[in-house]
Amino acid sequence: MLETVAQAVINGLLIGGIYALVSIGVTLIFGVVKIVNFAQGEFVMIGMYISFFLATQFGIDPLVSLVVSMPVLFGAGVLIQHFLIRRVLGPNDMPQIFLTFALSLLLLNLALMLFTANYRTVHTSYSDEAIHIAGLYIPVAKLIAFVLAMALSGALWVFLHTTDLGKAMRAAAQNRDVATLMGINPNRVFCVALGIALALAGAAGSLLMPFYSAYPFVGQVFTLMAFVAVVMGTLGNVIGALVASLMMGIAESLGIQYVGADSGLLVVFAMLLLTLAFKPTGLGGGRAR
Amino acid sequence: MKKDRKDSASNQAGLDRALSKRQGRREFLLKTGGILAAGAFGAVPLRGWAADPVNIGALYPTTGSMAQIGVGCVAAAKLAAEMVNDAGGIKSLGGAKLNLIISDVQSDTTVTRTETDRLITGNKLSAIHGCYASALTLIASEVGSSSDQLNKGRTYTFTPFARASQFAQAQLRMSKLVSDQPKVAVIFENTAFGTSTSNGLKELAPSEGVEIVMFEPYSAGFTDASPLINKVKASGANALFSVSYLNDLILIVRTIKQVGLNIAINGGSGGFVIPDFYKNVGKLAEGLQGVAHWNHDMDANCEKVNAEYKKRTGEFLFEYAGGLVAQTFMIADALERAASADPQKVREALSTLDVSSGYAAMAPGGKVKFGPDGKNVYGHPVGVQWQNGDLASVFPKEDAHAPLMKT
């Protein structure tokens, strides 16, 4: 009994790490630029395909291909902010929603056209391996993904709290007008925020590749989870999104174990409803950090 | 010969009359749509002339979402026609050659209907074969069954291969290869496909003497199979039936390996028994069991056709395409005995088909004879397993080519 619970918690925690990378990106963009990025999952998908092609064409391990997928998507984020999002920033939310939603559709259909709807998997030496301790097992690929995801989240936290640019981003997140008055160049900060968010999505893609299949619709699974985590962890709050993601992973896993294998998401959404009912501003206490 | 020509000419006149009225035309289309779609493997004689060569219509989706299978079917259809022609054509018709008229239905029901119309009205056909995904078939046959004339129409459809209901039975019986007392865990995605397939398994299990120890739906497209596999482990099952699409199945197989769970996995039919599956899944597929309409190693003839197909396309002959080659030979056999290309006579000859050797008998069991319902009385599916990158027949004994590999 205890063993089963422990196993379910381990499973949930490990997948929660991946949810965290995606939701931190969404919350960062929302916190700093104040737009909702509906295309975040599609960038995870692009990260996966980058790792897939590097692995199949050049034999590069998906984890190593992080050093390609993250810079490529960082660059894409900067370009998207500079050439697309910058033009729709204004008092009206609608063009922003349409822009990121259209981007999501465009990328999804481009992927369908270029890569077809087939599932692509990469098989690494550690894909099927697991560490067995005391009757429990920890899949190696997921453990590595979790550790790296936590390391990246930690690095982001250090960046936001110790560097001038990071502080400028937090300032812009807390109050954009005052930040601008203090001499912070909003477009530069926004470009970096988009870049970092997309790089995290790319990292999630590369980390997923050793144990999950790439296909054009793969991002939608993660977009949904990310949105729930972002709302639950207070919009714009990086730590909140991280904690909420891990909680959701565990809730989903326990839900599958004890409610039913088709009820994992049910438990997650029940958790979201309860959070909204009793703490409407989210677990982060309504503050962007 | 001359008389045949006259007969079919009057048939054609009747057809023209029918087409001249819009309502009549719609009924005609509904009816033919129903006939054509009623079986994934249907050989349907139609109106035509006893002229040389004999036209065979081929309706396949060679573009769109089902194109991969459709393109393979066309390659197999061409191969089969060539084989018949190279062997001297239809001898009773003076060595008439089979002429394949291929039509792309674009994986789309509307196009299927218009293309069928174009094919029938624009050509003098003796028979049509079609290879549809069940989605197209289902919609078309639902439309068809609203027509009063379907009963009449059904007599034009022949199904040489196993029906859906036989697949569940085969899957349950295969579990007995794994253990004398199979304890089966059934996991299925919570969609119409998953629910109906798994319910079929559940209903049949008691009469087959198979115990189902776990019966659990899951959300399709999950990110983590571990909790589900935890449950399977706890159930104590020694065989797992997974009614899943590819992505979920890959996660399930991988997780089972990580857990170190020793269990035989049967993925059922469909996407698991085509060459693409192994390409996508790789070594993880080894030992995975499935059920198919047809397999390329059932007998020497199948292997011969498979070798030729492999030379042309680089891949092994998958179930639909292989069945199609057999079907072409069934039509050729009927044409030979009818000594006429008149669709009505071809239909009569097909209804009395009884073969147990040659290319026309390339079906599981090696025998084809149609009952009054147009279905092969010997029809059953073949149980298969991925072994060394190839699909080996393992069940039932009469079709088995290799022993079941224990995983």
XYZ file of C-alpha atoms in Angstrom, chain A residues 4 7-8 11-12 15 19 118-123 127-130 132 135 137 139 142 209-213 215 221-222 252-253 256-257 260-263, chain B residues 68 190 216-219 221-231 233-234 245-248 250-251 254-255 257-260 276 279-284:
76
model
C 2.102 1.941 -4.302
C 5.551 4.868 -6.564
C 2.641 7.034 -7.686
C 5.859 9.024 -11.138
C 3.903 12.240 -10.641
C 6.401 14.176 -15.071
C 5.063 20.377 -16.864
C 3.567 9.971 -37.756
C 4.920 9.342 -34.282
C 8.686 9.651 -34.009
C 10.655 8.119 -31.226
C 14.317 8.164 -30.325
C 15.709 5.145 -28.626
C 15.256 4.974 -22.554
C 14.101 1.665 -21.105
C 16.325 1.626 -18.024
C 15.116 2.113 -14.488
C 15.156 -0.225 -8.688
C 10.571 -2.319 -4.516
C 11.509 1.929 -9.697
C 12.930 5.482 -14.895
C 12.626 10.727 -16.595
C 12.474 13.010 -26.464
C 14.200 10.009 -24.808
C 10.884 8.750 -23.412
C 8.034 10.376 -25.336
C 7.066 10.404 -29.030
C 4.169 14.279 -33.347
C -1.138 18.005 -24.141
C 1.411 20.190 -22.408
C -2.677 13.213 -11.759
C -0.660 10.144 -10.846
C -4.992 7.449 -12.041
C -3.998 5.048 -9.281
C -9.407 5.510 -12.412
C -6.991 5.586 -15.308
C -9.222 7.982 -17.219
C -9.673 10.289 -14.235
C 0.047 5.270 -46.841
C -11.817 5.976 -23.321
C -9.682 -0.234 -17.159
C -10.272 2.746 -19.455
C -7.627 5.480 -19.650
C -7.466 8.956 -21.192
C -2.858 10.800 -25.206
C -1.593 10.620 -21.636
C 1.883 11.847 -20.782
C 2.834 9.063 -18.406
C 1.883 5.382 -18.484
C 3.506 4.540 -15.139
C 0.421 4.793 -12.899
C -1.573 2.629 -15.315
C 1.174 0.001 -15.475
C 1.356 0.100 -11.666
C -2.249 -1.031 -11.682
C 1.236 -5.029 -12.077
C -0.992 -5.088 -9.011
C -3.190 4.037 -30.660
C 0.491 4.075 -31.416
C 1.700 6.844 -29.126
C 0.065 5.444 -26.012
C 4.824 3.010 -27.155
C 4.630 4.567 -23.682
C 8.405 1.226 -22.619
C 7.032 1.561 -19.100
C 10.149 -2.691 -19.670
C 11.217 -0.161 -17.060
C 9.063 -1.718 -14.382
C 10.539 -5.079 -15.336
C 5.405 1.520 -40.466
C 9.825 1.694 -38.292
C 8.397 3.991 -35.646
C 8.713 1.780 -32.632
C 11.864 -0.162 -33.403
C 13.085 -2.886 -31.078
C 10.363 -2.111 -28.550
